[in-house]
Amino acid sequence: MVARYSGASTATADCLVRTSLLLLTAVATVSRTAEAVLSVNATPEYIHPCRKSDTQFNNCIKQTFNHLRPYLINGIEELTVPPIEPLLIPKMQMENGHGAVRVRAILSNMTIHGASNYSVLNVRSDMNKFRIDLGLFIPHIEATGNYDVNGNVLLLPVRSRGDFWVSFENVTALAKLYGVEVKKEGVAFMKTDRLGVGFKLENSDFKIKDSINRQNVIGEAMNVFLNENSAEIIEEMKPAASQAIGKHFKNFLNNAFLQIPLKVWLKDSE
């Protein structure tokens, strides 16, 4: 039983890594601090503009995001958007203080491959309220990095730190963007007010190298335990992970959105 409890502690850390990274890839468009602002008369090649009056508006927005994909692979220099292949995440923190899983997790130095292979499956929008829901599909994702987890699971103490590797197959995700209109020097922009994500996946594989519990459990036993219990732990951590990731990526998305006037990508906006 001792080995199983230790396995639970370290396996829980793995579940948190998997949950956070999966949601991260659902909103993989990352940008740095904004400096320049596009002219309202500009139509860059990476922008596929739409009109709210278009009877096929949702389909147009779908084309806009799919059109953007090859440019994100190499980065967009004038918006200071770096390449997303690989996608680099310096640090992500989340905390869950309710239920059976009460932990604080920090993921750092993350390198994610495969996010650029996303495709937009469907779009639902209400641009009068600046709402956009995106259904996404990513066939394969691999990620590496460091993790640090501290807390309790079912009254069992959890303390684990080390390196991880994880892969996912056939990921479907839903990204919900809640925006507001803001003006800078009389020019209208859309600002991301909230961002939420959810996901499903078919298969996953993972390995961790715990640096503080080396003498307590065999690595293969940890992976077996995680395979048997990961679904319950991931489900428990989804709200906390979604909140942390939404807050984190909202700021990055705004660095890009607040450089592109509404009239550049929404031609009949006021």
Coordinates of C-alpha atoms in Angstrom, one line a residue:
M1 CA 0.0 0.0 0.0
V2 CA 2.9 2.4 0.6
A3 CA 4.0 2.2 -3.0
R4 CA 0.5 2.8 -4.2
Y5 CA 0.1 6.0 -2.0
S6 CA 3.4 7.3 -3.3
G7 CA 2.3 6.5 -6.8
A8 CA -0.9 8.4 -6.2
S9 CA 1.1 11.5 -5.1
T10 CA 3.3 11.5 -8.1
A11 CA 0.7 10.4 -10.6
T12 CA -1.5 13.3 -9.4
A13 CA 1.2 15.6 -10.5
D14 CA 1.2 14.0 -13.9
C15 CA -2.6 14.5 -14.2
L16 CA -2.3 18.2 -13.5
V17 CA 0.5 18.4 -16.1
R18 CA -1.8 16.7 -18.7
T19 CA -4.8 18.8 -17.8
S20 CA -3.0 22.2 -18.1
L21 CA -1.1 21.4 -21.2
L22 CA -4.1 20.1 -23.1
L23 CA -6.0 23.3 -22.4
L24 CA -3.0 25.4 -23.2
T25 CA -3.0 24.0 -26.7
A26 CA -6.7 24.8 -27.3
V27 CA -5.6 28.6 -27.1
A28 CA -2.2 28.3 -28.6
T29 CA -2.0 31.8 -30.3
V30 CA 0.6 33.5 -28.1
S31 CA 2.0 37.0 -28.5
R32 CA 4.5 39.3 -26.7
T33 CA 4.0 42.8 -25.4
A34 CA 2.4 45.0 -28.1
E35 CA 4.1 48.1 -29.4
A36 CA 2.8 49.0 -32.9
V37 CA -0.8 49.4 -34.0
L38 CA -2.0 48.6 -37.5
S39 CA -3.6 51.3 -39.6
V40 CA -7.4 51.2 -40.0
N41 CA -6.7 51.2 -43.8
A42 CA -4.4 48.1 -43.6
T43 CA -5.3 44.6 -44.7
P44 CA -2.3 42.4 -44.0
E45 CA -2.0 39.2 -45.9
Y46 CA -2.6 37.2 -42.7
I47 CA -6.0 38.8 -42.2
H48 CA -9.1 37.3 -43.8
P49 CA -11.6 40.0 -43.2
C50 CA -15.4 39.4 -42.6
R51 CA -18.6 41.5 -42.5
K52 CA -21.2 41.2 -39.7
S53 CA -23.8 41.6 -42.4
D54 CA -22.6 38.4 -44.2
T55 CA -25.3 35.7 -43.9
Q56 CA -22.4 33.2 -43.7
F57 CA -20.6 35.2 -41.0
N58 CA -19.7 32.2 -38.8
N59 CA -18.2 30.4 -41.8
C60 CA -16.2 33.5 -42.6
I61 CA -14.7 33.6 -39.1
K62 CA -13.9 29.9 -39.4
Q63 CA -12.0 30.7 -42.6
T64 CA -10.2 33.6 -40.9
F65 CA -8.8 31.4 -38.1
N66 CA -7.8 28.6 -40.5
H67 CA -6.3 31.2 -42.9
L68 CA -4.2 32.5 -40.0
R69 CA -2.6 29.1 -39.1
P70 CA 0.4 29.1 -41.6
Y71 CA 1.3 32.6 -40.5
L72 CA 1.3 31.6 -36.8
I73 CA 3.7 28.8 -37.6
N74 CA 6.4 31.3 -38.6
G75 CA 5.2 34.1 -36.3
I76 CA 3.9 37.6 -37.2
E77 CA 6.7 40.0 -36.8
E78 CA 4.7 43.3 -37.0
L79 CA 2.4 42.1 -34.2
T80 CA 5.4 40.7 -32.3
V81 CA 3.7 37.3 -32.4
P82 CA 6.5 34.6 -32.1
P83 CA 6.3 31.2 -34.0
I84 CA 4.0 28.7 -32.4
E85 CA 5.9 25.7 -33.6
P86 CA 7.1 24.9 -31.1
L87 CA 4.9 26.8 -28.7
L88 CA 7.0 28.0 -25.7
I89 CA 5.2 28.6 -22.3
P90 CA 7.6 30.0 -19.6
K91 CA 5.3 29.5 -16.7
M92 CA 1.7 28.6 -15.7
Q93 CA 0.2 28.3 -12.2
M94 CA -3.1 26.9 -11.1
E95 CA -4.7 26.1 -7.7
N96 CA -7.7 24.1 -6.6
G97 CA -8.9 24.5 -3.1
H98 CA -12.1 22.5 -3.2
G99 CA -13.1 18.8 -3.5
A100 CA -11.0 15.7 -3.2
V101 CA -8.0 17.2 -5.1
R102 CA -6.6 20.3 -3.3
V103 CA -3.3 21.2 -4.8
R104 CA -1.2 24.1 -6.2
A105 CA 0.7 23.3 -9.4
I106 CA 3.3 25.2 -11.3
L107 CA 4.3 24.2 -14.8
S108 CA 7.4 25.8 -16.3
N109 CA 9.8 25.8 -19.3
M110 CA 7.2 24.1 -21.4
T111 CA 7.9 23.3 -25.1
I112 CA 4.8 22.1 -27.0
H113 CA 4.9 20.6 -30.5
G114 CA 1.8 20.1 -32.7
A115 CA -0.3 23.1 -31.7
S116 CA 0.1 24.6 -35.2
N117 CA -1.7 21.7 -36.7
Y118 CA -5.1 22.9 -35.3
S119 CA -8.1 23.2 -37.5
V120 CA -11.3 25.1 -36.7
L121 CA -14.3 22.8 -36.9
N122 CA -17.1 25.2 -36.2
V123 CA -17.8 28.8 -35.0
R124 CA -20.7 30.3 -33.2
S125 CA -20.7 34.1 -32.7
D126 CA -22.6 37.1 -31.7
M127 CA -20.5 40.1 -32.6
N128 CA -23.0 42.6 -31.2
K129 CA -21.9 41.2 -27.9
F130 CA -18.3 40.3 -29.1
R131 CA -18.8 36.6 -28.4
I132 CA -16.9 33.9 -30.4
D133 CA -17.0 30.2 -29.7
L134 CA -14.5 28.1 -31.6
G135 CA -14.6 24.3 -32.0
L136 CA -11.0 23.1 -32.6
F137 CA -9.3 19.8 -33.5
I138 CA -5.6 19.0 -33.0
P139 CA -4.5 15.5 -34.2
H140 CA -1.3 15.2 -32.1
I141 CA 0.4 17.1 -29.4
E142 CA 3.7 16.5 -27.6
A143 CA 5.0 18.6 -24.7
T144 CA 8.0 18.6 -22.3
G145 CA 8.8 20.8 -19.3
N146 CA 9.1 21.0 -15.5
Y147 CA 6.4 20.6 -12.9
D148 CA 6.1 21.4 -9.1
V149 CA 3.0 20.2 -7.2
N150 CA 2.1 20.6 -3.5
G151 CA -1.2 19.7 -1.7
N152 CA -3.5 16.8 -0.8
V153 CA -5.5 14.2 -2.7
L154 CA -8.1 12.3 -0.7
L155 CA -6.3 13.3 2.5
L156 CA -3.0 12.0 1.1
P157 CA -0.1 14.5 1.0
V158 CA 1.1 15.3 -2.5
R159 CA 4.6 16.7 -3.0
S160 CA 6.2 16.1 -6.3
R161 CA 8.7 18.0 -8.6
G162 CA 10.6 17.1 -11.7
D163 CA 10.4 16.8 -15.5
F164 CA 7.6 15.5 -17.7
W165 CA 6.9 14.3 -21.2
V166 CA 3.3 14.0 -22.5
S167 CA 1.5 13.3 -25.8
F168 CA -2.2 13.5 -26.8
E169 CA -4.0 12.1 -29.8
N170 CA -7.1 13.5 -31.5
V171 CA -7.9 16.4 -29.2
T172 CA -11.2 18.3 -29.6
A173 CA -11.6 21.5 -27.8
L174 CA -14.0 24.4 -27.3
A175 CA -12.6 27.9 -26.8
K176 CA -15.1 30.6 -25.6
L177 CA -14.0 34.2 -26.0
Y178 CA -15.9 37.0 -24.3
G179 CA -14.9 40.4 -25.7
V180 CA -15.6 44.1 -25.3
E181 CA -15.1 47.1 -27.5
V182 CA -12.5 49.6 -26.5
K183 CA -11.3 52.8 -28.2
K184 CA -7.8 54.1 -28.4
E185 CA -7.5 57.6 -29.8
G186 CA -10.9 57.2 -31.4
V187 CA -10.1 53.9 -33.0
A188 CA -12.2 50.8 -32.0
F189 CA -10.6 47.5 -31.0
M190 CA -11.9 44.3 -29.5
K191 CA -10.5 43.4 -26.1
T192 CA -10.7 39.9 -24.6
D193 CA -12.5 40.2 -21.3
R194 CA -12.7 36.5 -20.5
L195 CA -11.5 33.3 -22.1
G196 CA -12.6 29.7 -21.3
V197 CA -11.7 26.3 -22.7
G198 CA -12.8 22.7 -22.5
F199 CA -11.6 19.6 -24.1
K200 CA -11.9 15.9 -25.0
L201 CA -9.2 13.5 -26.2
E202 CA -9.0 9.9 -27.4
N203 CA -5.5 8.8 -26.2
S204 CA -2.6 10.0 -24.1
D205 CA 0.8 8.8 -23.1
F206 CA 3.2 10.3 -20.5
K207 CA 6.3 9.9 -18.5
I208 CA 7.7 11.8 -15.5
K209 CA 11.0 12.0 -13.7
D210 CA 10.3 12.9 -10.1
S211 CA 13.3 14.5 -8.4
I212 CA 12.1 14.3 -4.8
N213 CA 10.3 10.9 -4.6
R214 CA 12.9 8.7 -6.3
Q215 CA 13.2 6.2 -3.5
N216 CA 9.4 5.8 -2.9
V217 CA 8.0 4.3 -6.1
I218 CA 9.0 2.6 -9.4
G219 CA 8.4 4.8 -12.4
E220 CA 6.4 2.1 -14.3
A221 CA 4.1 1.7 -11.2
M222 CA 3.4 5.4 -11.3
N223 CA 2.4 5.3 -14.9
V224 CA 0.1 2.3 -14.3
F225 CA -1.6 4.1 -11.4
L226 CA -2.1 7.2 -13.5
N227 CA -3.7 5.3 -16.4
E228 CA -6.2 3.8 -13.9
N229 CA -7.1 7.0 -12.1
S230 CA -6.3 10.0 -14.4
A231 CA -9.8 10.6 -15.6
E232 CA -11.2 11.2 -12.2
I233 CA -8.3 13.6 -11.2
I234 CA -8.4 15.5 -14.4
E235 CA -12.2 16.0 -14.1
E236 CA -11.7 17.3 -10.5
M237 CA -9.0 19.8 -11.7
K238 CA -10.8 21.1 -14.9
P239 CA -12.4 24.2 -13.3
A240 CA -9.1 25.4 -11.7
A241 CA -7.1 24.6 -14.9
S242 CA -9.6 26.4 -17.1
Q243 CA -9.6 29.5 -14.9
A244 CA -5.9 29.7 -14.7
I245 CA -5.3 29.2 -18.4
G246 CA -8.1 31.6 -19.4
K247 CA -6.6 34.3 -17.2
H248 CA -3.1 33.7 -18.6
F249 CA -3.9 33.6 -22.3
K250 CA -6.4 36.5 -22.1
N251 CA -3.4 38.9 -21.6
F252 CA -1.5 37.4 -24.5
L253 CA -4.4 37.5 -26.9
N254 CA -5.0 41.2 -26.0
N255 CA -1.5 42.0 -27.0
A256 CA -2.5 41.0 -30.6
F257 CA -6.2 42.1 -30.6
L258 CA -5.3 45.6 -29.3
Q259 CA -3.0 46.1 -32.3
I260 CA -5.6 45.2 -34.9
P261 CA -8.4 47.8 -35.3
L262 CA -11.9 46.3 -35.6
K263 CA -12.3 47.7 -39.1
V264 CA -9.3 45.8 -40.4
W265 CA -10.9 42.3 -39.8
L266 CA -14.6 43.3 -39.3
K267 CA -15.2 45.6 -42.3
D268 CA -18.6 46.9 -41.5
S269 CA -17.9 47.7 -37.8
E270 CA -18.6 51.3 -36.7

